[in-house]
Short mmCIF file of C-alpha atoms in Angstrom, two decimals:
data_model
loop_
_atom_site.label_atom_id
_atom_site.label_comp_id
_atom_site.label_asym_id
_atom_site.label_seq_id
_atom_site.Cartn_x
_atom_site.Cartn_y
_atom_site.Cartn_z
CA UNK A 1 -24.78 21.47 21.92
CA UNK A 2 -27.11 18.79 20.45
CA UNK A 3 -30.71 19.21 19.64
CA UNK A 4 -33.44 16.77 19.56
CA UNK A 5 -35.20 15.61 16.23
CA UNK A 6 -37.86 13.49 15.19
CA UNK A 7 -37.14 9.46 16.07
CA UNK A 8 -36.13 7.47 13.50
CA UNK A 9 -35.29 3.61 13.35
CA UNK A 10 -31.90 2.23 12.12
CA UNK A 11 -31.26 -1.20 11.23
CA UNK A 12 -27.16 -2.91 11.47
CA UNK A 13 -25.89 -5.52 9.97
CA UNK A 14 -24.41 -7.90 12.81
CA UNK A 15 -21.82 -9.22 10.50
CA UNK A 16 -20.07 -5.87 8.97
CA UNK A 17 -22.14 -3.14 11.39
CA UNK A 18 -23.27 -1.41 7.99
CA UNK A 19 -26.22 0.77 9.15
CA UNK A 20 -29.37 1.37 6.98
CA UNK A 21 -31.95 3.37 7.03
CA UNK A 22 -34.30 0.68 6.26
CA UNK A 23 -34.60 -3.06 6.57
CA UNK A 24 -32.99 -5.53 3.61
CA UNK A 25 -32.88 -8.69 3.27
CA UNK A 26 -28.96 -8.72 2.28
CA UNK A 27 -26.65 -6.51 3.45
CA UNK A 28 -25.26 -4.05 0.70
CA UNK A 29 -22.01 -3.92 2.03
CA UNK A 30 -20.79 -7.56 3.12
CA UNK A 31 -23.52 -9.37 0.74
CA UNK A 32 -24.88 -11.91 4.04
CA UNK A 33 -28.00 -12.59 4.11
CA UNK A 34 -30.78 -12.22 7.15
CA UNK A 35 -27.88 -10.21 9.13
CA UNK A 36 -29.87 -6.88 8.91
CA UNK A 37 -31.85 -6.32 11.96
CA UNK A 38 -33.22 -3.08 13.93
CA UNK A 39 -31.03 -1.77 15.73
CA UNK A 40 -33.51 -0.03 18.08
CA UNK A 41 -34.80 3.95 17.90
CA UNK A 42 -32.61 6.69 18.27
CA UNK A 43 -33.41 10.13 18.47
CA UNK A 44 -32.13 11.97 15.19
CA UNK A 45 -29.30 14.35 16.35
CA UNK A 46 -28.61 18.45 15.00
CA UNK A 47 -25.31 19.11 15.46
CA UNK A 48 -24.20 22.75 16.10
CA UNK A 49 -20.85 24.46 16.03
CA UNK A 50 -18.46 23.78 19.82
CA UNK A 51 -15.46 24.12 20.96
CA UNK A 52 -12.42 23.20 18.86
CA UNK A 53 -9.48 20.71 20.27
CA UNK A 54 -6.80 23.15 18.65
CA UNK A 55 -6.84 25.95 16.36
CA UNK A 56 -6.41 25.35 12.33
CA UNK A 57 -2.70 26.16 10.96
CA UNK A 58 -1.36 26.66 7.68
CA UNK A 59 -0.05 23.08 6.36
CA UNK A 60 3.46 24.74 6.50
CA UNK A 61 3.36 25.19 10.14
CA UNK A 62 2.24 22.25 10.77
CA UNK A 63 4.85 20.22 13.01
CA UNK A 64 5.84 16.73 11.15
CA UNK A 65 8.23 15.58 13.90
CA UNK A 66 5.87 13.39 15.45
CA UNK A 67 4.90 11.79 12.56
CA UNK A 68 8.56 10.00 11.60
CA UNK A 69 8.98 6.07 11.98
CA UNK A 70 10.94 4.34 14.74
CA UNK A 71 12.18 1.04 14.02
CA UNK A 72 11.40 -2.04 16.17
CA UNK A 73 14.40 -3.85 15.65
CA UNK A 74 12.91 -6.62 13.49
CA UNK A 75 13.96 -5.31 9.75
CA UNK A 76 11.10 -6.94 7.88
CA UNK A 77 8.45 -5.82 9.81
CA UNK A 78 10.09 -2.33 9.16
CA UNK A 79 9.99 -2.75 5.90
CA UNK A 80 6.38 -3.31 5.66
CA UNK A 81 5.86 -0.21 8.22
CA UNK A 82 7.83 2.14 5.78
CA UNK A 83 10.70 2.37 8.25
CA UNK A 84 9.27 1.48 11.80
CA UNK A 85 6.08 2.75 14.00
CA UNK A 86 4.68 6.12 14.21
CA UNK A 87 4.05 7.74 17.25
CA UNK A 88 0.10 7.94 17.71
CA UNK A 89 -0.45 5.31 15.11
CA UNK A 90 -2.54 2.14 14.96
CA UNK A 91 -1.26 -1.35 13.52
CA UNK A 92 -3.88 -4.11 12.73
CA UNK A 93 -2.45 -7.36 12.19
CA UNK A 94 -4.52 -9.96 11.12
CA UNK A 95 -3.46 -13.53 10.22
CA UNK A 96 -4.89 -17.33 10.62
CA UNK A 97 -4.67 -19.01 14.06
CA UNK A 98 -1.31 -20.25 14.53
CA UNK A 99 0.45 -18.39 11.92
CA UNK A 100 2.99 -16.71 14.03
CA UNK A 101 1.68 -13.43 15.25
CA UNK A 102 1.82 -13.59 18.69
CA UNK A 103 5.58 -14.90 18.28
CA UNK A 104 6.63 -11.72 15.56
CA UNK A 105 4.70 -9.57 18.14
CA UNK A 106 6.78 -10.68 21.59
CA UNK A 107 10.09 -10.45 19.46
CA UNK A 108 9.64 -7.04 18.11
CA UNK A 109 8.38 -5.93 21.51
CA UNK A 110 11.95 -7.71 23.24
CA UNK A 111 13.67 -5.24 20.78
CA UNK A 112 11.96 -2.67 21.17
CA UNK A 113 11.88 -2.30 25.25
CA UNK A 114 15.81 -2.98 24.52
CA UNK A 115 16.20 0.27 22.59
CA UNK A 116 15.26 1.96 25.55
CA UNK A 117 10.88 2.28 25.25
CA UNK A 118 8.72 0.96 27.22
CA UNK A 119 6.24 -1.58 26.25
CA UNK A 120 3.13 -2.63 27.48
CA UNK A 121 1.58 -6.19 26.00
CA UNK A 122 -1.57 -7.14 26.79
CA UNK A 123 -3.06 -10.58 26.10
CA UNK A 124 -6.86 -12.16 26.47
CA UNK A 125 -6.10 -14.97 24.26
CA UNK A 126 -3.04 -16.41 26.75
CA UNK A 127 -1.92 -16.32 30.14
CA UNK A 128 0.47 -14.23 31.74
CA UNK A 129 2.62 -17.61 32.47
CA UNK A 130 1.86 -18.97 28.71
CA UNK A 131 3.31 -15.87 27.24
CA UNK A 132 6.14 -15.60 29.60
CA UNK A 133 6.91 -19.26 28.87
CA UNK A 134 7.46 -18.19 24.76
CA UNK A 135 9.14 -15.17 25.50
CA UNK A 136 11.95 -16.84 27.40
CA UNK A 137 12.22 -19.94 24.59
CA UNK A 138 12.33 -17.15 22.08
CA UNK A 139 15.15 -15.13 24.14
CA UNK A 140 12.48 -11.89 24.52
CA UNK A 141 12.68 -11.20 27.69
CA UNK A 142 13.30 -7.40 28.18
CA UNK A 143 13.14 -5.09 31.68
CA UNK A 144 11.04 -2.41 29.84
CA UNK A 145 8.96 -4.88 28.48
CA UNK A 146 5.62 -5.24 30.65
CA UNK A 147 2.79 -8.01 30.34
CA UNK A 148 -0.60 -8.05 31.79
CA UNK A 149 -3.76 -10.59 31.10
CA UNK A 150 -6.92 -9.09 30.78
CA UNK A 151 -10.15 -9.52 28.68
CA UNK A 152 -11.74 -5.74 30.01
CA UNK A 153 -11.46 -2.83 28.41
CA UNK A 154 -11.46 -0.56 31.82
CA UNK A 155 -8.40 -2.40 32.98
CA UNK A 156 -6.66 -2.09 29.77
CA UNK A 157 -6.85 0.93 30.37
CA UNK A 158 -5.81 1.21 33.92
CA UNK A 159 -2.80 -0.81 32.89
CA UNK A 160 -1.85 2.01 30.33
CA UNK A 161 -2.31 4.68 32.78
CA UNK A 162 -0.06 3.00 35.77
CA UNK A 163 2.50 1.75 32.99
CA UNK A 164 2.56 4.88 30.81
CA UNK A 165 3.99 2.48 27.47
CA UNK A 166 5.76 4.34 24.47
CA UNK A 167 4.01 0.96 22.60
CA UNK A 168 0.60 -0.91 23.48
CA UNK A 169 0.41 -4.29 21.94
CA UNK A 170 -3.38 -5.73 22.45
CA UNK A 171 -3.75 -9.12 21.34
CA UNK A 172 -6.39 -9.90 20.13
CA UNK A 173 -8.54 -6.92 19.82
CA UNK A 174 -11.44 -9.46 19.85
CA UNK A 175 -11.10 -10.91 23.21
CA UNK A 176 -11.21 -7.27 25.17
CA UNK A 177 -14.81 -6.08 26.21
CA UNK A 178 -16.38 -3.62 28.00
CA UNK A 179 -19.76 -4.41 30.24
CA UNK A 180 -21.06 -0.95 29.07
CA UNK A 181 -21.44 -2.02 25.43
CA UNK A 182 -24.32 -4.24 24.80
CA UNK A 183 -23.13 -7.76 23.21
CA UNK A 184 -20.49 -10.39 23.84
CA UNK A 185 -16.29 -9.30 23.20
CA UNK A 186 -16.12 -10.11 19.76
CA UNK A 187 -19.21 -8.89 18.29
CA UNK A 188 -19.51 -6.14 16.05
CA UNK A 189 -20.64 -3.58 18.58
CA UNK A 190 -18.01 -4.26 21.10
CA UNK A 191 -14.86 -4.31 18.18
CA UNK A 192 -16.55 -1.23 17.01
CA UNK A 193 -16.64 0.19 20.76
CA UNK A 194 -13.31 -1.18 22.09
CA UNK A 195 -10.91 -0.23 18.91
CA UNK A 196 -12.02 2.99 18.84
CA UNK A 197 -11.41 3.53 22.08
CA UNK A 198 -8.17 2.54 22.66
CA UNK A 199 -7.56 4.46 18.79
CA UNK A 200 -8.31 7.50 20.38
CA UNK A 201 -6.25 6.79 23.90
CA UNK A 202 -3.46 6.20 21.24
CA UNK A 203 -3.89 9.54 19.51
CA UNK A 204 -4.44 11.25 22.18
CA UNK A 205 -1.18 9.98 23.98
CA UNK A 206 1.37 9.70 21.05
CA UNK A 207 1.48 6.35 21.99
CA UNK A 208 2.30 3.78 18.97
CA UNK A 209 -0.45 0.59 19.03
CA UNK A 210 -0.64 -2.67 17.43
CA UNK A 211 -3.84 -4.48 17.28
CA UNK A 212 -4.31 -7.91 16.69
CA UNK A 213 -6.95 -9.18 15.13
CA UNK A 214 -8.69 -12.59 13.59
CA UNK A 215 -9.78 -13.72 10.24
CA UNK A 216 -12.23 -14.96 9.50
CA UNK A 217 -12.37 -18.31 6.86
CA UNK A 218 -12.20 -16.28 4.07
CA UNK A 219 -9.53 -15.01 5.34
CA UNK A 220 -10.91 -11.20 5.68
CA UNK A 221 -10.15 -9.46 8.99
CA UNK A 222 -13.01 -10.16 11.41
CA UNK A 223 -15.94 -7.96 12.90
CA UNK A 224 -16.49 -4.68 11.07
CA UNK A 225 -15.52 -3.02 8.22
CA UNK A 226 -14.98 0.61 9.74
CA UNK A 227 -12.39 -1.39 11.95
CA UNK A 228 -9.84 -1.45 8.83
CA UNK A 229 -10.97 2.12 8.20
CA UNK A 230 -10.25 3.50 11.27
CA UNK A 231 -6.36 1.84 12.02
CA UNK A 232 -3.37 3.44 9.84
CA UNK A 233 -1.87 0.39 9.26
CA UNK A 234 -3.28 -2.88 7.91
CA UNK A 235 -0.91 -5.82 7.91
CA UNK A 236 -1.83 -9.22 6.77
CA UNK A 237 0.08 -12.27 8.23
CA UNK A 238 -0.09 -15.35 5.51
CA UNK A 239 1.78 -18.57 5.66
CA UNK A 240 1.52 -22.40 5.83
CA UNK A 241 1.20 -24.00 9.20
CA UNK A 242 3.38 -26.91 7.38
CA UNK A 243 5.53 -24.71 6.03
CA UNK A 244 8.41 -22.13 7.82
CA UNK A 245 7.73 -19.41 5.27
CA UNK A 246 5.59 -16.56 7.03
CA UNK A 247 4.72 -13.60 4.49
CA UNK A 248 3.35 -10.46 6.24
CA UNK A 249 1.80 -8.10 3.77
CA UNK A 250 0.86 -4.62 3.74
CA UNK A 251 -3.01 -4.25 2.91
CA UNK A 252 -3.31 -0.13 4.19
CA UNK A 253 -0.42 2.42 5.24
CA UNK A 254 -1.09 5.89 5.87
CA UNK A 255 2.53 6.25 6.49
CA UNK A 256 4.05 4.40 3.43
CA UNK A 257 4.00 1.65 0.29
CA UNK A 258 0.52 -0.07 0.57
CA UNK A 259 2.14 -2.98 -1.20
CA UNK A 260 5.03 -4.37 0.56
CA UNK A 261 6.16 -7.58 1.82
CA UNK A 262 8.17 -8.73 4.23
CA UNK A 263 9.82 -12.52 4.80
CA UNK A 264 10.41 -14.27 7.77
CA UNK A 265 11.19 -17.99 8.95
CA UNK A 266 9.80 -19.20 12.02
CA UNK A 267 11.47 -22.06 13.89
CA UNK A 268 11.22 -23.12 17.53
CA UNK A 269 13.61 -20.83 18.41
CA UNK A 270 11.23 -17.68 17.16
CA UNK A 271 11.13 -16.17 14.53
CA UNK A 272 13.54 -14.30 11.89
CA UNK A 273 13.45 -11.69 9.44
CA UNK A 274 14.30 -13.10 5.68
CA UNK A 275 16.36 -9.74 4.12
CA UNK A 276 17.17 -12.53 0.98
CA UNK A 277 14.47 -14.79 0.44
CA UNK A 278 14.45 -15.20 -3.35
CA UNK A 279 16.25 -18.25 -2.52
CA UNK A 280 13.70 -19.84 -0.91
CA UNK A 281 11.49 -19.71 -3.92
CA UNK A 282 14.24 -21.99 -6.22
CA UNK A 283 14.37 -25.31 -6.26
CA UNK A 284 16.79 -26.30 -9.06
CA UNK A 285 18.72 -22.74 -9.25
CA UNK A 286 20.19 -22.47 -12.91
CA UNK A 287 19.66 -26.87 -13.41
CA UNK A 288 16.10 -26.62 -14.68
CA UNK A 289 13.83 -30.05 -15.56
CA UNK A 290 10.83 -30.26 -17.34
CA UNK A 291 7.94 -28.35 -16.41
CA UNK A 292 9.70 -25.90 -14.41
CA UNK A 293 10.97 -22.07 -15.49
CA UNK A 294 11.73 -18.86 -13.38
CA UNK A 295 10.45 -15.61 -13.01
CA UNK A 296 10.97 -12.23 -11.15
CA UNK A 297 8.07 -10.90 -9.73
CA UNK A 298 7.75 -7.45 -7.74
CA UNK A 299 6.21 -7.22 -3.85
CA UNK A 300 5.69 -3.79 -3.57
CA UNK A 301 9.54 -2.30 -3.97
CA UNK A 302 10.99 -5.89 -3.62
CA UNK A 303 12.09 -7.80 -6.78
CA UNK A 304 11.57 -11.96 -5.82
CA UNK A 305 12.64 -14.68 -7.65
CA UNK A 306 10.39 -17.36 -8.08
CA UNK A 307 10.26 -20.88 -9.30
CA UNK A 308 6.81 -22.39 -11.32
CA UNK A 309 6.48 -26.00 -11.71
CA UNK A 310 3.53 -27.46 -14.21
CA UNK A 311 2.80 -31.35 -14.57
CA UNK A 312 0.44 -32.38 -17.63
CA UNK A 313 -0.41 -36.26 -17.43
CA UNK A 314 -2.82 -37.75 -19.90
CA UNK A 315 -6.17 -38.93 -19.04
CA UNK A 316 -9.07 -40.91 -19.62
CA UNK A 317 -11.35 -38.87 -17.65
CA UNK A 318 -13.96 -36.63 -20.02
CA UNK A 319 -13.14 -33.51 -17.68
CA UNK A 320 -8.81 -33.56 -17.19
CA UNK A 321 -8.45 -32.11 -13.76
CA UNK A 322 -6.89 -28.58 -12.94
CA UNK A 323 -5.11 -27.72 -9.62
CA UNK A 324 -3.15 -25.09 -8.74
CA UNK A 325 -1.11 -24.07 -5.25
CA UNK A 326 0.23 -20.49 -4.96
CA UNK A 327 -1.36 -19.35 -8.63
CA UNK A 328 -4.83 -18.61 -9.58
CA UNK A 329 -6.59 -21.54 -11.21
CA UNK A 330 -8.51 -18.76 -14.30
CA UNK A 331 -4.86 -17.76 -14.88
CA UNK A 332 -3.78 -21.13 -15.21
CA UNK A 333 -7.28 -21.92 -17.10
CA UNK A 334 -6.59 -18.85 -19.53
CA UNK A 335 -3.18 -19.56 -20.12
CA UNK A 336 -4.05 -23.37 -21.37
CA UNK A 337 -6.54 -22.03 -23.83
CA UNK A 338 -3.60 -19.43 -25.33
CA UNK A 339 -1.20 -22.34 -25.84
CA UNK A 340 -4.10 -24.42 -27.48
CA UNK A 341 -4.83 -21.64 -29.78
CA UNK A 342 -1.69 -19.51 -30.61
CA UNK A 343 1.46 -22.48 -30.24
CA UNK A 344 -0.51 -25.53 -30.98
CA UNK A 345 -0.07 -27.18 -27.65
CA UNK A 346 -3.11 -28.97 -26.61
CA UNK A 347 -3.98 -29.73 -22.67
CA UNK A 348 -7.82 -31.09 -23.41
CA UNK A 349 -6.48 -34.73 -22.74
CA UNK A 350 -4.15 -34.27 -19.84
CA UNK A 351 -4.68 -33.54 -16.31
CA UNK A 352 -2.94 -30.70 -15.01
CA UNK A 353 -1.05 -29.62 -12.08
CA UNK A 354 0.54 -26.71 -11.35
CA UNK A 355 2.35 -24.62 -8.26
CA UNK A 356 4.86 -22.57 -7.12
CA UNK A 357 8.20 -22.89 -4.81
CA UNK A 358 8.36 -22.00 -1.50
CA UNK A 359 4.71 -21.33 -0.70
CA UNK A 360 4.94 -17.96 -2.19
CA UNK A 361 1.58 -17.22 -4.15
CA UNK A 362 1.68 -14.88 -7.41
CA UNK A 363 -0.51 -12.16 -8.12
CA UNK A 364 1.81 -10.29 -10.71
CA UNK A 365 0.48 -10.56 -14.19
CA UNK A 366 4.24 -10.65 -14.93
CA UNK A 367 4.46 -14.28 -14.03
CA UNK A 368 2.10 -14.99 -16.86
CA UNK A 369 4.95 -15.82 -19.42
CA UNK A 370 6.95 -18.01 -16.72
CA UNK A 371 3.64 -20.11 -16.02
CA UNK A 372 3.01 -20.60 -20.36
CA UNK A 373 6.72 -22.05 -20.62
CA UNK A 374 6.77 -24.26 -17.94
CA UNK A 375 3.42 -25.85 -19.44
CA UNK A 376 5.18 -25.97 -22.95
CA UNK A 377 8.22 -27.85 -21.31
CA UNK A 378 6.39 -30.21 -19.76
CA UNK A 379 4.17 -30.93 -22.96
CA UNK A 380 7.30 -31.09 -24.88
CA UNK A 381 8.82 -32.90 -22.06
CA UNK A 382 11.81 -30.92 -22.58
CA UNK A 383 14.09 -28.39 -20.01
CA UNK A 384 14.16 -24.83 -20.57
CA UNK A 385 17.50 -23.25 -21.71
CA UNK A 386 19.64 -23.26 -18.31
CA UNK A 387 20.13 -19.61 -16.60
CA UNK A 388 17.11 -18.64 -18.12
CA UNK A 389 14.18 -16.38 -16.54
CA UNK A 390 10.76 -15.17 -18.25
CA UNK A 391 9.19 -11.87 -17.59
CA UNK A 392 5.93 -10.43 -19.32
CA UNK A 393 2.36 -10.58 -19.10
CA UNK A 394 0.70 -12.78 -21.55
CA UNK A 395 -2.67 -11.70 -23.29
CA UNK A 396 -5.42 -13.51 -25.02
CA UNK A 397 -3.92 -13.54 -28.24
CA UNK A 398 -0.75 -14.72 -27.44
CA UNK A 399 1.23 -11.24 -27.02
CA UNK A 400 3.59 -10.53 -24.92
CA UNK A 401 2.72 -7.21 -22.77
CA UNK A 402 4.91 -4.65 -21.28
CA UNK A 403 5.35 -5.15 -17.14
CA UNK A 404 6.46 -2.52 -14.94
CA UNK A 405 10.13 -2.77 -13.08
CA UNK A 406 12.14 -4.88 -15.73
CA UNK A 407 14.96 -3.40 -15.17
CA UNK A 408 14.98 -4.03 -11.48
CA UNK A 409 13.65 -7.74 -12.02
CA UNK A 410 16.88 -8.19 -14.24
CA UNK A 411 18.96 -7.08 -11.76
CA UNK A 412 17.91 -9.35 -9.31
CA UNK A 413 18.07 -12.36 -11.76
CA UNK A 414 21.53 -11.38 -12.40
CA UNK A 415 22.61 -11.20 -8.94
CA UNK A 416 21.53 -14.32 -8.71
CA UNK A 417 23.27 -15.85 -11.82
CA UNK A 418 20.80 -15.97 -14.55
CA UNK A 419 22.04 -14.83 -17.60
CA UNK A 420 19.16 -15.01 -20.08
CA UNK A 421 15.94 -13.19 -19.89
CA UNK A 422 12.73 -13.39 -22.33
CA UNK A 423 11.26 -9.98 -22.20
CA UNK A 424 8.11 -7.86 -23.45
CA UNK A 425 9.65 -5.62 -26.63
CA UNK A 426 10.59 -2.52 -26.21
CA UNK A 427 11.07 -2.41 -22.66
CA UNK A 428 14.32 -0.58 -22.59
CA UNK A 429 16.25 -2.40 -20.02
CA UNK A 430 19.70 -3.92 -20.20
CA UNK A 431 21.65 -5.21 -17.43
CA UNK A 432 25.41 -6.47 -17.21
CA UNK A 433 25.49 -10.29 -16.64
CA UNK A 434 22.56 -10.74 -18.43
CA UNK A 435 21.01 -10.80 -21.56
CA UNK A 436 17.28 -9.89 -22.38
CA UNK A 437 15.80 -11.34 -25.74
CA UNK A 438 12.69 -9.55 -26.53
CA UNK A 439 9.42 -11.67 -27.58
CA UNK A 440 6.45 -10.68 -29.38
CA UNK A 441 4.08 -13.17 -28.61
CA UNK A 442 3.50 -17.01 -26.97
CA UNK A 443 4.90 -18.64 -29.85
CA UNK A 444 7.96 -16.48 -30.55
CA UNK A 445 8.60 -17.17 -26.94
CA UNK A 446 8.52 -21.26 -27.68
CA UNK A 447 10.71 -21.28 -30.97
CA UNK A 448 13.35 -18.73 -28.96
CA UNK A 449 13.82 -21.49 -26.59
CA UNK A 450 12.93 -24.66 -28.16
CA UNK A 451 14.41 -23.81 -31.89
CA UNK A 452 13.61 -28.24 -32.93
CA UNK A 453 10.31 -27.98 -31.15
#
């Protein structure tokens, strides 16, 4: 039962859908400006106690059944799931136009209808024919697999009712609308309106969903911000157009690791899970030149190898130029100031340049030390010692910090055929095939490798 109150106005931000009690010139939650605007008076609700959906049970009781994964079929995608879909849950994917999602999407649901579920796909972006067209280049084609075209929300859900799916793909979640909900499909009112209604069709059914949605050019997910709050699973699709490499990350999982990562290579003949992609991320394997070294970073519970390349060329100009591609440019910035101040090696007159392998961008501070070596052999114009890799974090005064999963980076270098590895002291970690030299700081790091330099 619901009560009238007194009226009271609310104001929404049409970017993010934050509501406020009063008007602001900036929204507090997505920081745009002029987006705040009154939403129009509502009455002010009192709430009082109803019927429940099902009584309250001891956590012990509590059935957990329905809440185990079921693969797709396509490995790396389970891997970034925790193991495969949940009955009842909702998948966002989000990626740049073009990246691939639509592709990963009609594969897994190929394998999936093939295991014996039925899936239901539903696309506003594409044809029936255009999609139908992909699916038989990619070799998807499945008799459990159904397809409809449809931009309306009521016949999305008359499709789900007359097809009954184990799995609902809806892509995008930006082209469906409803005429009920004021506002053109894609706003914020009719995301808000149309996810949540298919979230709670999903719940209510058991029935696994995947949501696709855009990004905008910041490359956040689109529309508003209770959209990511609402899904159990956030998935992030990243990769070069000019590039084969498609990274699909895990940004939110109710279900498992928040911080996985899973490879794939897409060709014209689809698209392919990656179970080995370290070496992707090499370019001269255990032959190093000047300005290049190798590090192990960690994605999530995955250990990847990974190739840095720097290039310092002197200049005239009064402000040398930095760039960077895959690593972030205050890293690099820091890092250049530590050499200048703790090994003597000077950057103020040279341009700089530097990026990683493969398209793969690091984020783990554990590539610090990798990055710092590959400048100094490219000052000194000199290789690094061959099989080696570099693991630690580097700090402002030119010591070498502890990282988290050595031992499980030097096992990957080894399998790989490195057989030296500069680590943080007293990490603890020793691996056959491999041996791990401890280093204090920047410079320690420079005379272990470069005794002449």
């Amino acid at each position: 039962m619901v009560s009238k109150a007194a009226t009271r106005p609310a104001f929404r931000c049409n970017e993010c859908g934050l509501e406020v009690a009063k008007w602001v010139g900036r929204c507090p939650e997505c920081q745009a400006w002029g987006t705040v605007a009154e939403a129009g008076a509502r009455p002010g609700l009192t709430v009082v106690a109803g019927p429940v959906s099902a009584p309250a049970k001891p956590i012990a009781e509590v059935e957990e059944h329905s809440a185990r994964h079921r693969p797709t079929g396509e490995g790396e995608l389970d891997r970034v799931l925790g193991g495969g879909l949940v009955p009842g849950s909702v998948v966002l994917l989000a990626g740049e136009p073009g990246v691939g999602k639509s592709t990963l999407l009609i594969s897994a649901a190929a394998k999936i209808a093939n295991s014996g579920r039925r899936c239901l796909l539903v696309t506003g972006e594409e044809s029936a024919a255009q999609v139908r067209l992909r699916a038989g280049r990619i070799g998807a084609l499945a008799d459990e697999l159904f397809l409809a075209a449809e931009t309306e929300l009521s016949a999305l859900l008359g499709h789900v009712d007359a097809v009954v799916p184990d799995v609902l793909i809806v892509d995008s979640v930006q082209t469906i609308g409803s005429a009920e909900i004021d506002g053109s499909a894609g706003g914020v009112a009719q995301v808000r309106e149309v996810a949540g209604t298919i979230i709670r069709l999903a719940k209510s059914r058991g029935m696994a969903t995947i949501l696709v949605g855009h990004v905008t050019k910041d490359g956040a997910v689109a529309g508003p911000r209770t959209l990511e709050h609402l899904v159990d699973v956030v998935l992030s699709f990243e990769g070069d157009r000019h590039s084969r490499l498609r990274l699909v990350r895990t940004v939110k999982n109710r279900f498992g690791p928040a911080d996985e990562v899973g490879c794939f290579d897409l060709t014209d003949e689809g698209i392919t899970g990656l179970p080995d992609p370290s070496g992707l991320f090499l370019s001269h394997g255990n032959s190093p030149v000047p300005g290049t070294c190798v590090t192990v970073t960690m994605e999530g519970r995955r250990a990847l190898v990974t190739e840095v390349q720097a290039l310092g060329m002197t200049t005239d100009l009064p402000n040398p130029r930095r760039a960077t591609s895959g690593i972030d440019s205050s890293r690099l910035a820091m890092l250049l100031a530590v050499l200048q101040r703790c090994a003597n090696l000077s950057f103020s007159k040279r341009d700089v340049y530097a990026a990683t392998v493969g398209g793969v961008r690091l984020d783990d501070p554990a590539s610090d030390l990798a990055l710092a070596m590959a400048l100094a052999s490219t000052y000194l114009n000199v290789a690094v010692i061959p099989g080696l890799v570099t693991i630690g974090e580097v700090g402002l005064a030119g010591e070498i910090r502890p990282v988290s999963a050595v031992r499980a980076r030097l096992v990957e270098a080894a399998r790989l055929g490195f057989t030296i590895a500069l680590v943080p002291p007293r990490c603890g970690a020793e691996v056959n095939g491999i041996r791990a030299i401890e280093v204090r700081d920047i410079m320690d790091a420079v005379r272990r490798v470069w005794p002449d330099a």
